[in-house]
Coordinates of C-alpha atoms (C1' of nucleotides) in Angstrom, one line a residue:
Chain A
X1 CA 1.2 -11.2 -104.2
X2 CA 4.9 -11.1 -103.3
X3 CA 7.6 -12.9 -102.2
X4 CA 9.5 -13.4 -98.8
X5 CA 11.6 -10.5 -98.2
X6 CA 13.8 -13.1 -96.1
X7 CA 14.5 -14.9 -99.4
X8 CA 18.2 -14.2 -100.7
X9 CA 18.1 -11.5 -103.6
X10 CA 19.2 -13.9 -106.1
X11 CA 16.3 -16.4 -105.0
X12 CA 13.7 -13.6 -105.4
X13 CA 15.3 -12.5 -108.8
X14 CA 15.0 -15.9 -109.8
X15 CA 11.7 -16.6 -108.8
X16 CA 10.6 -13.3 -110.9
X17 CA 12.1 -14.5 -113.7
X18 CA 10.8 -18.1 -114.1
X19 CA 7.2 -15.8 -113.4
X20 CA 8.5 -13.6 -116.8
X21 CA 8.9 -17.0 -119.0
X22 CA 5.7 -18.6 -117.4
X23 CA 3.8 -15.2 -118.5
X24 CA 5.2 -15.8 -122.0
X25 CA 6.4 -12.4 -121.7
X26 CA 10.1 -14.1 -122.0
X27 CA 9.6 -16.4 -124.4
X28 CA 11.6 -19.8 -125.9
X29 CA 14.3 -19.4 -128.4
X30 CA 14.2 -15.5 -127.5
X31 CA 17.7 -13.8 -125.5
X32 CA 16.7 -12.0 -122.1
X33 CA 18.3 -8.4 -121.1
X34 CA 22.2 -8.1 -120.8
X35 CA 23.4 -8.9 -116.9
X36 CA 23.9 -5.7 -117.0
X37 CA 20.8 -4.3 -118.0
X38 CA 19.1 -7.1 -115.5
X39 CA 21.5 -5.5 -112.8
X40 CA 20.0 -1.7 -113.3
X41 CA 16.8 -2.7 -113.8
X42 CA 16.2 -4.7 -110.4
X43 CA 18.8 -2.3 -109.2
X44 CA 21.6 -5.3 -108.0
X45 CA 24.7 -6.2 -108.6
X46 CA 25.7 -7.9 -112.0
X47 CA 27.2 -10.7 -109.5
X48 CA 23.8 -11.3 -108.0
X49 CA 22.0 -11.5 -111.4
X50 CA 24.9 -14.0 -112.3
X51 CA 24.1 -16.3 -109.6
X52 CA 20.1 -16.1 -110.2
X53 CA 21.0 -16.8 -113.6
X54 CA 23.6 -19.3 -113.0
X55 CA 20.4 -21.3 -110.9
X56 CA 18.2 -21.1 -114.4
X57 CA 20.9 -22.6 -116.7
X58 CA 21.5 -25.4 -114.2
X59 CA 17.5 -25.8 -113.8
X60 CA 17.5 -26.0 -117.9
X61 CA 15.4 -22.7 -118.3
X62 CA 18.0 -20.8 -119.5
X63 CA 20.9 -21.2 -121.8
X64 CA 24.1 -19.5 -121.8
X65 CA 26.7 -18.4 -124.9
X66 CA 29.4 -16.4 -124.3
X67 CA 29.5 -13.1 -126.4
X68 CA 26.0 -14.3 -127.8
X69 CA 23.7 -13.7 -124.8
X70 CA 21.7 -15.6 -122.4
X71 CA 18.4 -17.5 -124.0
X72 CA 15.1 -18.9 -122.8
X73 CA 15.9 -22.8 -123.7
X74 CA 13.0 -24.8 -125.4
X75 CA 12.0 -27.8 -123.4
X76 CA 13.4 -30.2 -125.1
X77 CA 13.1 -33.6 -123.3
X78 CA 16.2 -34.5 -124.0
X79 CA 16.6 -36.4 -120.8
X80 CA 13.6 -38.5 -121.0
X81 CA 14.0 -41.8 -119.8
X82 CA 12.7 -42.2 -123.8
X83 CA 15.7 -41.8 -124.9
X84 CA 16.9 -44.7 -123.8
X85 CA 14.9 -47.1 -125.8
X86 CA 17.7 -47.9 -128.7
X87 CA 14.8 -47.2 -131.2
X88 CA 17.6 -46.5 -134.3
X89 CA 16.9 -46.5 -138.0
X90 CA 18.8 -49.3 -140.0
X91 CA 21.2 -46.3 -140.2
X92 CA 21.4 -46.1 -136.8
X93 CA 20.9 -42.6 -136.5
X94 CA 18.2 -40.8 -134.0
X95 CA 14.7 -39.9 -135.2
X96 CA 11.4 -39.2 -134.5
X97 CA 9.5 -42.3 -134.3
X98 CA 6.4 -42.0 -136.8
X99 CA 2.4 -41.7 -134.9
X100 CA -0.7 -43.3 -136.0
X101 CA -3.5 -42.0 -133.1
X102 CA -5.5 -45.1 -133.2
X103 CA -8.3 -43.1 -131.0
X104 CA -9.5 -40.2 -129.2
X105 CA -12.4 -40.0 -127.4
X106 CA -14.0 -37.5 -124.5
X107 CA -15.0 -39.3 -121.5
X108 CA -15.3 -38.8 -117.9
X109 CA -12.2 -39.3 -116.3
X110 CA -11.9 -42.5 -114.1
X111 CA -11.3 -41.3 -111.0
X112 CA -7.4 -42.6 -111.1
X113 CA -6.5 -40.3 -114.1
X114 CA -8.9 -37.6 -112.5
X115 CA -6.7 -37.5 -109.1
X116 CA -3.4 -37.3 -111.3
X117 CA -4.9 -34.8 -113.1
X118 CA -6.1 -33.2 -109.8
X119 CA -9.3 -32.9 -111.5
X120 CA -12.6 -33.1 -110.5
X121 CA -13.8 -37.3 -110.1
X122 CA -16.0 -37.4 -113.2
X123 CA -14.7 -34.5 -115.2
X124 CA -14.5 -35.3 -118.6
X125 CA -10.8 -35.8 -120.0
X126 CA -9.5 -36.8 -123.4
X127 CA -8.2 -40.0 -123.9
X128 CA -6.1 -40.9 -126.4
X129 CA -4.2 -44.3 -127.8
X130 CA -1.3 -44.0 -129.8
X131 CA 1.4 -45.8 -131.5
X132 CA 4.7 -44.9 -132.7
X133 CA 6.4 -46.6 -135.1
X134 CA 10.1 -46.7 -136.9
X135 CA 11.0 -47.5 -140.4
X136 CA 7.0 -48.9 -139.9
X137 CA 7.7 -50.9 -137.2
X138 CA 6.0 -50.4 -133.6
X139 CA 7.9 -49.2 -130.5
X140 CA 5.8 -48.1 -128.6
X141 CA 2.2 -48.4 -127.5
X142 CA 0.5 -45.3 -125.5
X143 CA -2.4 -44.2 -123.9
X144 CA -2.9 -40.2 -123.1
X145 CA -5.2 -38.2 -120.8
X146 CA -5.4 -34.7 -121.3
X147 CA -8.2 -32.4 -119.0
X148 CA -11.0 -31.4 -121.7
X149 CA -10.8 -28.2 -120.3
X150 CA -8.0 -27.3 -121.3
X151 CA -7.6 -29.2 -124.0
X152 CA -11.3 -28.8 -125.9
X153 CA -9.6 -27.4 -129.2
X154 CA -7.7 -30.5 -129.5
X155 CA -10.5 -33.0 -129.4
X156 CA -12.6 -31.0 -132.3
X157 CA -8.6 -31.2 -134.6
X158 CA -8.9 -33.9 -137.5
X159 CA -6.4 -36.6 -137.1
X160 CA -4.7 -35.7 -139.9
X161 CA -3.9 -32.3 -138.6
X162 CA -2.0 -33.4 -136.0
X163 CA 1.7 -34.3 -136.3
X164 CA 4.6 -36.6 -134.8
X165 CA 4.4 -34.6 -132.0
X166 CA 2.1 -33.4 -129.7
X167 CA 3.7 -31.0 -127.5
X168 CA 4.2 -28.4 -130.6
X169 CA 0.4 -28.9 -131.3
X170 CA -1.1 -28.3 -127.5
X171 CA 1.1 -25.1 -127.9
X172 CA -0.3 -24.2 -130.9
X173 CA -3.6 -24.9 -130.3
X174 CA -4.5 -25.0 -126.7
X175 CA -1.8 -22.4 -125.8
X176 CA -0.8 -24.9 -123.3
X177 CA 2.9 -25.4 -123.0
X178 CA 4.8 -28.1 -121.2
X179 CA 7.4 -26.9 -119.0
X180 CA 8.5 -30.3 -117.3
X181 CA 7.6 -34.0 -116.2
X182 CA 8.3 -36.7 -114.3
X183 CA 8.2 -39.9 -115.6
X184 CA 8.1 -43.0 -113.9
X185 CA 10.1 -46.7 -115.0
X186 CA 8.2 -50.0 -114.5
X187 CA 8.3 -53.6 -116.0
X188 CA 6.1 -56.0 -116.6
X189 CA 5.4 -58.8 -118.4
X190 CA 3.1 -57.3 -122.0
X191 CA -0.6 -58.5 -121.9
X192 CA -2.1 -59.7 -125.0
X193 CA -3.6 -56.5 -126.4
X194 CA -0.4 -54.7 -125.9
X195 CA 1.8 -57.7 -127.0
X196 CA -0.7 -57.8 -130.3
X197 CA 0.1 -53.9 -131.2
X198 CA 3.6 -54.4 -131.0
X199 CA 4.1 -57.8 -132.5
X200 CA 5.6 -59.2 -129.8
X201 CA 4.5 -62.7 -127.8
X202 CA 2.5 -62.0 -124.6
X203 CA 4.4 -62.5 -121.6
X204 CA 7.7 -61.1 -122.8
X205 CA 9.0 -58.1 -120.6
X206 CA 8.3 -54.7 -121.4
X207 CA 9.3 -51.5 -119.8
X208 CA 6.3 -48.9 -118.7
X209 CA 6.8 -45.1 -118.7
X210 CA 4.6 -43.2 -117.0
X211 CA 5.2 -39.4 -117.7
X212 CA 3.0 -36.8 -116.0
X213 CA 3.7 -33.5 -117.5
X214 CA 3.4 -30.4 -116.0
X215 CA 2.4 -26.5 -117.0
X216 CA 4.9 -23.6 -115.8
X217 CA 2.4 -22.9 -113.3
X218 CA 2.8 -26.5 -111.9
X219 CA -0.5 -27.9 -112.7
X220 CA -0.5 -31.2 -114.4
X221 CA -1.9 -31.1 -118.2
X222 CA -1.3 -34.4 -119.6
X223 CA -0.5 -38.0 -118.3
X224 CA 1.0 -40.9 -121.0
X225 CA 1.6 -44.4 -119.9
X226 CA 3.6 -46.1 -122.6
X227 CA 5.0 -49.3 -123.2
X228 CA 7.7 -50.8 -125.1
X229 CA 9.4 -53.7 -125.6
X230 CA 12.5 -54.4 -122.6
X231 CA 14.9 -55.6 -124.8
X232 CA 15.5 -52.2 -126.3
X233 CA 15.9 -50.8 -123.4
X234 CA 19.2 -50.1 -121.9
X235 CA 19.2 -47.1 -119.1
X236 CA 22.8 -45.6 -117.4
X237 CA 23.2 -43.7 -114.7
X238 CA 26.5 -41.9 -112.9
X239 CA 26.5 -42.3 -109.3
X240 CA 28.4 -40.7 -107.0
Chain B
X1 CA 52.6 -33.5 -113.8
X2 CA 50.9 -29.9 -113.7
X3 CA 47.6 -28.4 -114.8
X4 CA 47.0 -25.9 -118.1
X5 CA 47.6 -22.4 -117.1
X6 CA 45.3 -21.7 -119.6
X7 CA 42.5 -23.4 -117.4
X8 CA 40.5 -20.4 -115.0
X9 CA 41.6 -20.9 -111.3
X10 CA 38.8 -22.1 -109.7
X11 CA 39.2 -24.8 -111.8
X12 CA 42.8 -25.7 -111.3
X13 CA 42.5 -25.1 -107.8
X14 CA 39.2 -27.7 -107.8
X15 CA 41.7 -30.3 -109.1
X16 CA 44.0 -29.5 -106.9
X17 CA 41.4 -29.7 -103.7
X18 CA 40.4 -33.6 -105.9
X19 CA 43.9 -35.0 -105.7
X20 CA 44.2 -33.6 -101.9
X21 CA 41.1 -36.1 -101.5
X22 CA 42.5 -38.8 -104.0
X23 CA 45.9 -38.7 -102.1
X24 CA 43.7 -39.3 -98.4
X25 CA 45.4 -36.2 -97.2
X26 CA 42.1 -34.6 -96.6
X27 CA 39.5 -37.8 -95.5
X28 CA 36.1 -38.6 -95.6
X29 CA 34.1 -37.2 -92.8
X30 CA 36.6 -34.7 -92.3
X31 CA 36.7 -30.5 -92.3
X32 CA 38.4 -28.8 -95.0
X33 CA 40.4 -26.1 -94.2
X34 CA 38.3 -22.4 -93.9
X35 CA 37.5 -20.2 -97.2
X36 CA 40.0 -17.8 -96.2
X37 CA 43.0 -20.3 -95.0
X38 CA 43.1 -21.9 -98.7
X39 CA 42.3 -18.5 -100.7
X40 CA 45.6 -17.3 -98.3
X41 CA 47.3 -20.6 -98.6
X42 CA 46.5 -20.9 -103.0
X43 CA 47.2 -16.6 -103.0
X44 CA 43.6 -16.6 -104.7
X45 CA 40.5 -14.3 -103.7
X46 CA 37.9 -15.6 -101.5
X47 CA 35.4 -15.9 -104.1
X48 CA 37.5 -17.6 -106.1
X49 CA 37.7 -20.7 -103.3
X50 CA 34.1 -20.4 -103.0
X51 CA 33.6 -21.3 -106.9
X52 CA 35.7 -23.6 -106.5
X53 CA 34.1 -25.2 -103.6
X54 CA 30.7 -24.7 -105.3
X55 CA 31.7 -27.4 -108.1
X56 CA 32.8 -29.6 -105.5
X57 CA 29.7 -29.5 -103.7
X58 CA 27.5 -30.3 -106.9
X59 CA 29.6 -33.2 -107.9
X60 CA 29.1 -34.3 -104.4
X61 CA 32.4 -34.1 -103.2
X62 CA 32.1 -32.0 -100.3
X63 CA 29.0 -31.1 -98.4
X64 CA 29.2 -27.5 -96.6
X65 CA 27.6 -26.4 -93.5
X66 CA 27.1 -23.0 -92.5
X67 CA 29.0 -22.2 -89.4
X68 CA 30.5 -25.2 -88.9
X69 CA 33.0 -25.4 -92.0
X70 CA 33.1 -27.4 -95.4
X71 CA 33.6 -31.2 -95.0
X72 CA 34.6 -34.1 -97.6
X73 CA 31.3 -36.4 -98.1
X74 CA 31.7 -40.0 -97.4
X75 CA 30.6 -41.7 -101.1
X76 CA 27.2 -42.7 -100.1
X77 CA 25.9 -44.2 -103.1
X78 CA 22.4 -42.6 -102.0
X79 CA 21.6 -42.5 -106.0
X80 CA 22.2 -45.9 -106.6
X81 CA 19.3 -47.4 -108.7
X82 CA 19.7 -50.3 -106.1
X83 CA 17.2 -47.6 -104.3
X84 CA 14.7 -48.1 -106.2
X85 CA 13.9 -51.6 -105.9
X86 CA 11.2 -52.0 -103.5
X87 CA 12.7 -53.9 -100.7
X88 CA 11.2 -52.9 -97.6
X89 CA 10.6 -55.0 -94.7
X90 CA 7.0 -56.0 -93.7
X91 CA 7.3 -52.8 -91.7
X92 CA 7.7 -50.8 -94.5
X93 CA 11.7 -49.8 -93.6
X94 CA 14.2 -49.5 -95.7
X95 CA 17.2 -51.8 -94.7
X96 CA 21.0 -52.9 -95.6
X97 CA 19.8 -56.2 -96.8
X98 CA 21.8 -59.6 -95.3
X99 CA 24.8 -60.8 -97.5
X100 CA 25.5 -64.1 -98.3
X101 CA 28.6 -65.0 -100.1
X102 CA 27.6 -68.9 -102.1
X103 CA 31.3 -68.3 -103.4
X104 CA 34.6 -67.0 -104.3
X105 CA 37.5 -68.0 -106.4
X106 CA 40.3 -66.4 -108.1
X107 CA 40.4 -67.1 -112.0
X108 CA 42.3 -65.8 -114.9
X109 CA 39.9 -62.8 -115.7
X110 CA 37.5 -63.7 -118.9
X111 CA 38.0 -61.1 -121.4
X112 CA 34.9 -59.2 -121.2
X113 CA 35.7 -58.7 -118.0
X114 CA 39.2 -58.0 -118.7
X115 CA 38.2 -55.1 -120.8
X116 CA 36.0 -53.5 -118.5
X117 CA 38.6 -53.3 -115.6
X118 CA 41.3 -52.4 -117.7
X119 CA 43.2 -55.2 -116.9
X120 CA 45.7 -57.5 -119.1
X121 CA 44.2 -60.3 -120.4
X122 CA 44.5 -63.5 -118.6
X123 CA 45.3 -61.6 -115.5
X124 CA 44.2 -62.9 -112.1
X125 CA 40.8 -61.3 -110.8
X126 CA 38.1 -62.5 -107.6
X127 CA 35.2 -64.0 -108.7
X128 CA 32.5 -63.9 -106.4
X129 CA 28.8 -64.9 -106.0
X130 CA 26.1 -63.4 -103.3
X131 CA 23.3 -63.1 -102.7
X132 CA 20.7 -60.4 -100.8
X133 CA 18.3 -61.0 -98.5
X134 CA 15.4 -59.5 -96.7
X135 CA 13.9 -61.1 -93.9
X136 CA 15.4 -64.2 -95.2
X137 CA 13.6 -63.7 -99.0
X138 CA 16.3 -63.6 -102.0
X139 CA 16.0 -60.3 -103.1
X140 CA 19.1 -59.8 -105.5
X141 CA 21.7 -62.2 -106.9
X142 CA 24.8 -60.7 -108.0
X143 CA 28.4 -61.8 -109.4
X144 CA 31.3 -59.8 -109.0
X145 CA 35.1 -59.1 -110.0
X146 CA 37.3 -57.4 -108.6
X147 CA 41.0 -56.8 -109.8
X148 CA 43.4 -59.6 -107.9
X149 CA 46.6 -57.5 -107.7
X150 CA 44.6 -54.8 -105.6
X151 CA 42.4 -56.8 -103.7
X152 CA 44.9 -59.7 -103.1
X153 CA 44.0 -59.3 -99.6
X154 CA 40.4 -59.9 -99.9
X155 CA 40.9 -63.1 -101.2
X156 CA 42.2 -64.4 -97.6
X157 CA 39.8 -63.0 -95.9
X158 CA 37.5 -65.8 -94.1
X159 CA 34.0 -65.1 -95.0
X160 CA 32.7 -64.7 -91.6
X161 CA 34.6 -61.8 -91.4
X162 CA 33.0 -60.3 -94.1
X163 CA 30.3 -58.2 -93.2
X164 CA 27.1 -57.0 -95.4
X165 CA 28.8 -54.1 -97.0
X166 CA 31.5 -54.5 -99.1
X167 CA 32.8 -51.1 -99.7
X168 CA 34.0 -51.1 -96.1
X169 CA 35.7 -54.1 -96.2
X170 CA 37.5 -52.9 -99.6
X171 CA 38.8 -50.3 -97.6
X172 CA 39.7 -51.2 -94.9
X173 CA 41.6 -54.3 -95.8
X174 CA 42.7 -53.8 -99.3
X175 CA 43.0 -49.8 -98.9
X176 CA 40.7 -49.2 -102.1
X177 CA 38.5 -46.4 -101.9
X178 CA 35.4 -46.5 -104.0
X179 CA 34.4 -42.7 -104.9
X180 CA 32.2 -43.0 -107.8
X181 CA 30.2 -45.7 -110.3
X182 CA 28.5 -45.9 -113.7
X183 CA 25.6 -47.8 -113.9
X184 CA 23.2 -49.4 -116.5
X185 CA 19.9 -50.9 -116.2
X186 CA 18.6 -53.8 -118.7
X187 CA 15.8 -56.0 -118.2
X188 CA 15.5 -59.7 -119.4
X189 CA 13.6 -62.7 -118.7
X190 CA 15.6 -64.5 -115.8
X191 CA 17.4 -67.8 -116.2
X192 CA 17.0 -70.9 -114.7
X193 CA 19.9 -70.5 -112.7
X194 CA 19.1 -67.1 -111.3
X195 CA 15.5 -68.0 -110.9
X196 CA 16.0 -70.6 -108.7
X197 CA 18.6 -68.3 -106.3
X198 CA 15.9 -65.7 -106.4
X199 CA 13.2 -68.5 -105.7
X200 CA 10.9 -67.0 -108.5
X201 CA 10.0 -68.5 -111.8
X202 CA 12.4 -69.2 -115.0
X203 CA 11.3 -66.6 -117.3
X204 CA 10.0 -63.8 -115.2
X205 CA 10.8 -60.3 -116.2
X206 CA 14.4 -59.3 -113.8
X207 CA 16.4 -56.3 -113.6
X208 CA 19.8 -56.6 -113.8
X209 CA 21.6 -53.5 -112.9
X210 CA 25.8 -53.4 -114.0
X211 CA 27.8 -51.4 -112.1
X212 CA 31.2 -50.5 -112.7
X213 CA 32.7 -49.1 -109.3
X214 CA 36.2 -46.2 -109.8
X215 CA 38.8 -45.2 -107.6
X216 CA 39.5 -41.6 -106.9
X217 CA 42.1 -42.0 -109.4
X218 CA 39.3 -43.3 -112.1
X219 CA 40.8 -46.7 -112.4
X220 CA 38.1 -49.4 -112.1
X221 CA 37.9 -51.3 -109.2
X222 CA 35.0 -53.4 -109.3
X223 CA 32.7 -54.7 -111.7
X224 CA 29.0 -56.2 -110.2
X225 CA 26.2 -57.2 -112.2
X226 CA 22.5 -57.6 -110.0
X227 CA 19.4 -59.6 -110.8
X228 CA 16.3 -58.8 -109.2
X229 CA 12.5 -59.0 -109.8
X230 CA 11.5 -56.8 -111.9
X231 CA 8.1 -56.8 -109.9
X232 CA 9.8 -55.1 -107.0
X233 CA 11.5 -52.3 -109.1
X234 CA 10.2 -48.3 -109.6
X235 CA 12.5 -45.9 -111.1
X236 CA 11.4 -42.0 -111.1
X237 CA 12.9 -38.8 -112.5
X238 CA 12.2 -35.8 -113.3
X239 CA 12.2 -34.3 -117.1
X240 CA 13.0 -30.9 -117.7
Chain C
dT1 C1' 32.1 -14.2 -78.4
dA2 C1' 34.7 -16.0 -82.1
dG3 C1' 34.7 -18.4 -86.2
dT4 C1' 32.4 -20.4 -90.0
dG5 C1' 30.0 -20.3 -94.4
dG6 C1' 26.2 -17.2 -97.0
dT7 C1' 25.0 -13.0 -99.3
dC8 C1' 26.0 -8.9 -101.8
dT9 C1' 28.5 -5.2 -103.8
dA10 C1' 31.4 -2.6 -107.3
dG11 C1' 34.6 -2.8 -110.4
dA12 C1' 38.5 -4.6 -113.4
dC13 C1' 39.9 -7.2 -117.1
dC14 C1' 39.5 -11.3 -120.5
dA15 C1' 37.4 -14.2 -124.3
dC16 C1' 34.2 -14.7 -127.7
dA17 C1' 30.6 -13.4 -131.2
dT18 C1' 28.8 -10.3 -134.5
dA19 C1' 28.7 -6.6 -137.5
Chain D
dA1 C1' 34.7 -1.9 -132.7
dT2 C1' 31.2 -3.0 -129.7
dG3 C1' 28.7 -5.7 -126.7
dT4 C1' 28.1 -10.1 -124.6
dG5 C1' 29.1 -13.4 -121.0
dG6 C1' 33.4 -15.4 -118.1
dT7 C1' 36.8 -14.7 -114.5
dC8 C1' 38.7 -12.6 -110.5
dT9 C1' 39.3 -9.4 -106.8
dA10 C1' 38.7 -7.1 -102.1
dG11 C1' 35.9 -6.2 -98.9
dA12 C1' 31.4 -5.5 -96.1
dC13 C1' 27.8 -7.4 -93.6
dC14 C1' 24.6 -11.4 -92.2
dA15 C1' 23.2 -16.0 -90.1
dC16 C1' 24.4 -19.9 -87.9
dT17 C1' 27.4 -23.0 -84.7
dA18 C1' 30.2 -23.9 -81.1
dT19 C1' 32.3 -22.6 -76.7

DNA sequence: TAGTGGTCTAGACCACATA
DNA sequence: ATGTGGTCTAGACCACTAT
């Protein structure tokens, strides 16, 4: 099962690594060998493991601290496109917006979700609607898919077991763990069910986030389309 | 004017490779001189110069090409989020979209605008109106200001001699390179006024896109703000 | 064939964190 | 004091481009 012997040494010591996380076998929060160690191990030079390193920390799978050691870095989403609805406390601060799941339900996939999915057309999925809510008010409206394979724990959970977040939760219970996403901006102008959950008028603009999120091993294990009102929105970029 | 000894090498000698391209002593389009001609000329190992180069690379500086030599990139603006509006032709093509310019004045600067360019209040600044087009359809209405005392010479120009691109024009009659932007993307429900130049209906969601345009030298040189249909426009990232 | 950037090595010394 | 990552060197060899 091996790679390209044509590959640079640093590509091929990088590519074994990301395997190492993937397998768990490295795991989040945890520090990896010493460059040196890394270097006699794979028998290289401790410039070579630099540069495969230097790829992960720039890739955000790894995390460097000078003197401390080099660490597997939790996913952390911090660059979500999310984070730049203005949802602030009265404080202003940052927090976790509150969930209320308003259902969950197994069905078979309709055969959109099953081709992002890249599951079987009429495997069964489940499908979830959310809402999440600050200081009680709502942000944001969401509808999840998750492949009921994968994910069968999860639909037999009680509501009330499951927390703010989901990703902690697939983890937990579905040993599934989200290694990346991409996520997707659209507008349009909120229909009335939508409009109703947030308490907004119908027709205003709202922005749309699509996020398809993704395993270590590249498959896709959960799709959320969320909406939110555009007015809280504000998104910068640096271009160069 | 010199840089902190206590900074490592490859950085001073990245801010010294900057200024060469700030100063136009080394241009867009051209080579650089070899690895080992600047780690002889700076009195620096090899793989210091390649570090060095390395950053420049990522932030897009330079672009290298093995066995041809290391070149300074022309600003391309390939990342704009202009490029994600949806404006293809009927063949599907992307395409410069046609300019028009509906006007162009020179005003004391309002303060808002003011602030942003870093200029004195009340000083002079071109005000200037255009639109975009694709086969003849408004796709974009934008306003722009540009600092007077830099771009005096712009505001002679007749408008038939100004072409769709602007950038080129900026530097080639006012000397003003543009090397980098921020950029922030908002959403409202468009105006009459805007509606009507973008022959779509008052209260439609828009995108408007602000972008504030630097100089090598960091000094703002143009401030733009875009309106488009919000209908046409797909951002994408990817989450990590 | 000559010249460029790309890979890789082996080792020295520095700066920082932790015990 | 020890061990970690951070910087820097000097040189070898490879892969690609131009002539």
């Amino acid at each position: 099962m091996h790679a390209d012997d044509r590959l640079p040494r640093y590509q091929r010591l990088r590519d074994e690594m990301v395997a190492l996380v993937a397998a768990r076998h490295w795991r989040p929060g945890e520090a990896i060998p010493t460059e040196q160690a890394l270097a006699k191990s794979y028998d290289v030079a401790v410039g070579t493991v630099r540069k495969a390193v230097d790829l992960l920390v720039a890739e955000g799978l790894l995390e460097r601290f000078q003197g401390r050691g080099t660490f597997v870095r939790r996913a952390s989403f911090d660059s979500s496109l999310f984070r730049f609805f203005r949802f602030q406390t009265r404080q202003g601060e940052r927090r976790i917006p509150e969930s209320r799941i308003l259902r969950r339900e197994v069905v078979e996939a309709p055969s959109a979700v099953a081709a992002t999915l890249q599951i079987p057309n009429g495997a069964k999925v489940i499908q979830m609607s959310r809402l999440r809510l600050i200081d009680g008010v709502p942000m944001l409206a969401e509808e999840i898919w998750l492949p009921f394979d994968r994910f069968a724990a999860f639909a037999q959970l009680e509501l009330t077991e499951i927390g703010d977040l989901l990703y902690p939760v697939y983890e937990a219970q579905c040993n599934q763990v989200i290694a990346s996403a991409t996520e997707t901006l659209t507008v349009e102008a909120i229909g009335p069910l939508h409009a109703r959950l947030l308490r907004i008028e119908p027709g205003t603009p709202a922005v749309v986030i699509e996020r398809l999120a993704y395993g270590y091993d590249r498959q896709p294990l959960e799709w959320r389309r969320s909406r939110g009102p555009a007015s809280e929105f504000i998104y910068q970029a640096e271009i160069r």
